[in-house]
């Protein structure tokens, strides 16, 4: 369906309730057409589901202004390195998606990895559920990014980590960033567990 879209034409892909898609290879799904939106229909357990079936399986985003809406994204294999890999592109957005581990031994290490120099990333109203002691960041900024919005998400770690792990982590500063109204749940009992580790500069 992505290959049949026209770049920067406002094309949409609508996914029916109950549809299941498997990813078993690196770049198993490649958002390589600019300006497309994938919209899942249904709610609760009827939402379209994508399963990551190998450690190297990834959904990659290497075109600008793409959007995911109302999808159920599941780690169904041990130590999935990166579920979604966002390249140095502009305008990737996610809305109302559920991202979760299938079990304590079928888990993601990073859920959304965002490359250095990506801009205009927006993640709103999503729920991330980690069930493994091996989870790393739910949202990982790999470098400097501009115009970022991480708003109204639930980031829930249900397993007790052996060390402090940031739910939102950053390798460098965010500029023109809004990180607000997120519900962060960690099982670490120590004071200052740093569920949020991010250098934010509003400019």
Short mmCIF file of C-alpha atoms in Angstrom, two decimals:
data_model
loop_
_atom_site.label_atom_id
_atom_site.label_comp_id
_atom_site.label_asym_id
_atom_site.label_seq_id
_atom_site.Cartn_x
_atom_site.Cartn_y
_atom_site.Cartn_z
CA UNK A 1 0.00 0.00 0.00
CA UNK A 2 2.83 2.41 0.79
CA UNK A 3 4.32 1.79 -2.64
CA UNK A 4 1.06 2.74 -4.30
CA UNK A 5 0.96 6.16 -2.63
CA UNK A 6 2.04 9.41 -4.24
CA UNK A 7 4.54 11.50 -2.33
CA UNK A 8 3.28 14.68 -0.65
CA UNK A 9 -0.24 14.12 -1.97
CA UNK A 10 -2.01 13.65 1.37
CA UNK A 11 -2.55 9.95 0.67
CA UNK A 12 -4.02 7.80 3.44
CA UNK A 13 -3.90 4.05 4.11
CA UNK A 14 -6.89 2.79 6.12
CA UNK A 15 -6.46 -0.50 7.99
CA UNK A 16 -9.54 -2.51 8.95
CA UNK A 17 -10.29 -3.68 12.49
CA UNK A 18 -8.76 -7.07 13.29
CA UNK A 19 -6.02 -6.92 10.66
CA UNK A 20 -2.67 -8.38 11.77
CA UNK A 21 0.67 -7.68 10.07
CA UNK A 22 4.01 -9.32 10.93
CA UNK A 23 7.48 -7.78 10.62
CA UNK A 24 10.34 -10.28 10.60
CA UNK A 25 13.20 -8.37 8.94
CA UNK A 26 15.10 -5.13 9.21
CA UNK A 27 13.13 -2.43 7.41
CA UNK A 28 10.26 -4.91 7.21
CA UNK A 29 7.96 -1.93 6.81
CA UNK A 30 9.54 1.13 5.21
CA UNK A 31 7.83 4.51 5.25
CA UNK A 32 9.67 5.75 2.17
CA UNK A 33 6.90 7.89 0.65
CA UNK A 34 6.53 11.41 2.03
CA UNK A 35 3.27 12.72 3.37
CA UNK A 36 1.35 9.49 4.00
CA UNK A 37 -0.89 8.66 6.93
CA UNK A 38 -1.74 5.16 8.17
CA UNK A 39 -5.02 5.08 10.11
CA UNK A 40 -6.18 2.04 12.07
CA UNK A 41 -9.90 1.52 12.58
CA UNK A 42 -11.53 -0.13 15.57
CA UNK A 43 -10.87 0.25 19.27
CA UNK A 44 -9.58 -1.87 22.12
CA UNK A 45 -8.59 -5.35 20.95
CA UNK A 46 -10.09 -4.78 17.49
CA UNK A 47 -7.47 -2.22 16.53
CA UNK A 48 -5.13 -3.32 13.71
CA UNK A 49 -2.03 -5.00 15.11
CA UNK A 50 1.57 -5.17 13.92
CA UNK A 51 3.80 -7.86 15.47
CA UNK A 52 7.61 -7.65 15.54
CA UNK A 53 8.70 -11.28 15.00
CA UNK A 54 12.52 -11.04 15.07
CA UNK A 55 15.15 -9.18 17.07
CA UNK A 56 16.26 -7.23 13.99
CA UNK A 57 12.74 -6.45 12.78
CA UNK A 58 12.07 -2.73 12.35
CA UNK A 59 9.60 -0.27 10.97
CA UNK A 60 11.72 2.49 9.49
CA UNK A 61 10.73 6.04 8.65
CA UNK A 62 12.92 7.68 6.04
CA UNK A 63 10.48 10.06 4.36
CA UNK A 64 9.08 13.33 5.69
CA UNK A 65 5.65 14.09 7.13
CA UNK A 66 4.39 10.59 7.85
CA UNK A 67 1.83 9.69 10.48
CA UNK A 68 0.62 6.60 12.41
CA UNK A 69 -2.81 6.69 14.02
CA UNK A 70 -4.64 4.19 16.28
CA UNK A 71 -2.47 1.10 15.81
CA UNK A 72 -1.53 -1.73 18.21
CA UNK A 73 2.24 -2.36 17.97
CA UNK A 74 3.56 -5.47 19.75
CA UNK A 75 7.02 -6.90 20.48
CA UNK A 76 6.47 -10.64 19.92
CA UNK A 77 10.13 -11.74 20.01
CA UNK A 78 12.97 -11.50 22.52
CA UNK A 79 15.10 -8.34 22.56
CA UNK A 80 13.63 -6.46 19.61
CA UNK A 81 16.33 -3.80 19.22
CA UNK A 82 14.18 -0.99 17.81
CA UNK A 83 10.52 -1.17 16.98
CA UNK A 84 10.35 2.12 15.09
CA UNK A 85 13.46 3.78 13.71
CA UNK A 86 12.85 7.40 12.70
CA UNK A 87 15.57 8.77 10.44
CA UNK A 88 16.80 12.35 10.13
CA UNK A 89 13.51 13.46 8.59
CA UNK A 90 10.91 16.11 9.27
CA UNK A 91 7.41 15.69 10.60
CA UNK A 92 6.99 12.12 11.90
CA UNK A 93 3.87 11.85 14.07
CA UNK A 94 2.16 9.18 16.17
CA UNK A 95 -1.29 9.47 17.71
CA UNK A 96 -3.32 7.16 19.96
CA UNK A 97 -1.18 4.05 19.44
CA UNK A 98 -0.61 1.23 21.94
CA UNK A 99 2.97 -0.07 22.01
CA UNK A 100 3.66 -3.02 24.29
CA UNK A 101 5.69 -6.12 25.07
CA UNK A 102 3.82 -9.36 24.53
CA UNK A 103 5.47 -10.80 27.67
CA UNK A 104 8.48 -10.46 29.95
CA UNK A 105 10.57 -12.43 27.42
CA UNK A 106 9.15 -10.96 24.20
CA UNK A 107 10.14 -7.36 24.53
CA UNK A 108 11.52 -4.27 22.85
CA UNK A 109 14.80 -2.70 23.94
CA UNK A 110 13.84 0.66 22.47
CA UNK A 111 10.35 1.41 21.23
CA UNK A 112 10.83 4.60 19.20
CA UNK A 113 14.38 5.57 18.24
CA UNK A 114 14.70 9.07 16.76
CA UNK A 115 17.83 9.94 14.81
CA UNK A 116 20.04 12.98 15.26
CA UNK A 117 18.71 15.98 13.29
CA UNK A 118 15.11 14.73 13.07
CA UNK A 119 12.67 17.63 13.35
CA UNK A 120 8.99 18.10 14.03
CA UNK A 121 8.49 14.77 15.84
CA UNK A 122 5.12 14.56 17.60
CA UNK A 123 4.00 11.67 19.83
CA UNK A 124 0.59 12.33 21.37
CA UNK A 125 -1.82 10.20 23.36
CA UNK A 126 0.10 6.92 23.03
CA UNK A 127 0.54 4.20 25.64
CA UNK A 128 3.84 2.33 26.05
CA UNK A 129 3.84 -0.80 28.24
CA UNK A 130 7.13 -2.53 29.01
CA UNK A 131 7.03 -5.92 30.75
CA UNK A 132 10.72 -6.85 30.78
CA UNK A 133 13.74 -6.05 32.93
CA UNK A 134 15.59 -5.55 29.62
CA UNK A 135 13.53 -2.60 28.40
CA UNK A 136 15.56 0.51 27.73
CA UNK A 137 14.00 3.83 26.76
CA UNK A 138 10.48 3.91 25.40
CA UNK A 139 11.40 7.05 23.45
CA UNK A 140 15.08 7.48 22.61
CA UNK A 141 16.49 10.65 21.02
CA UNK A 142 19.83 9.70 19.47
CA UNK A 143 21.03 13.30 19.06
CA UNK A 144 19.92 16.91 18.74
CA UNK A 145 16.34 17.31 17.52
CA UNK A 146 14.24 20.44 17.01
CA UNK A 147 10.51 21.15 17.37
CA UNK A 148 9.59 18.08 19.45
CA UNK A 149 6.24 17.38 21.12
CA UNK A 150 5.86 14.45 23.54
CA UNK A 151 2.44 15.13 25.05
CA UNK A 152 -0.25 13.20 26.89
CA UNK A 153 1.34 9.74 26.76
CA UNK A 154 1.32 6.88 29.27
CA UNK A 155 4.77 5.32 29.70
CA UNK A 156 4.49 2.32 31.99
CA UNK A 157 7.31 -0.01 33.06
CA UNK A 158 5.79 -2.99 34.88
CA UNK A 159 9.04 -4.85 35.64
CA UNK A 160 11.61 -3.85 38.24
CA UNK A 161 14.73 -2.78 36.39
CA UNK A 162 18.14 -3.73 37.78
CA UNK A 163 19.32 -0.15 37.16
CA UNK A 164 17.69 3.20 36.61
CA UNK A 165 16.34 3.39 33.07
CA UNK A 166 14.94 6.56 31.54
CA UNK A 167 11.49 6.19 30.01
CA UNK A 168 12.28 9.16 27.77
CA UNK A 169 16.00 9.41 27.12
CA UNK A 170 18.14 11.82 25.18
CA UNK A 171 21.72 11.80 23.93
CA UNK A 172 21.69 15.57 23.45
CA UNK A 173 19.51 18.62 23.93
CA UNK A 174 16.04 19.21 22.52
CA UNK A 175 15.30 22.65 21.08
CA UNK A 176 11.81 24.15 20.83
CA UNK A 177 10.60 21.12 22.77
CA UNK A 178 7.36 20.45 24.62
CA UNK A 179 7.41 17.39 26.90
CA UNK A 180 4.27 17.66 28.99
CA UNK A 181 1.30 15.89 30.59
CA UNK A 182 2.88 12.43 30.34
CA UNK A 183 2.12 9.74 32.91
CA UNK A 184 5.41 8.04 33.81
CA UNK A 185 5.30 4.80 35.82
CA UNK A 186 8.51 3.12 37.01
CA UNK A 187 8.93 0.22 39.44
CA UNK A 188 12.22 1.57 40.76
CA UNK A 189 11.88 2.53 44.41
CA UNK A 190 14.94 4.74 44.79
CA UNK A 191 14.59 8.46 45.11
CA UNK A 192 15.23 10.38 41.88
CA UNK A 193 14.91 7.40 39.58
CA UNK A 194 15.12 9.69 36.54
CA UNK A 195 12.18 8.26 34.66
CA UNK A 196 12.62 11.36 32.49
CA UNK A 197 16.16 12.12 31.38
CA UNK A 198 16.09 14.83 28.77
CA UNK A 199 18.00 18.06 28.26
CA UNK A 200 15.27 20.46 27.18
CA UNK A 201 15.86 23.96 25.96
CA UNK A 202 12.93 26.11 24.88
CA UNK A 203 14.06 28.45 22.13
#
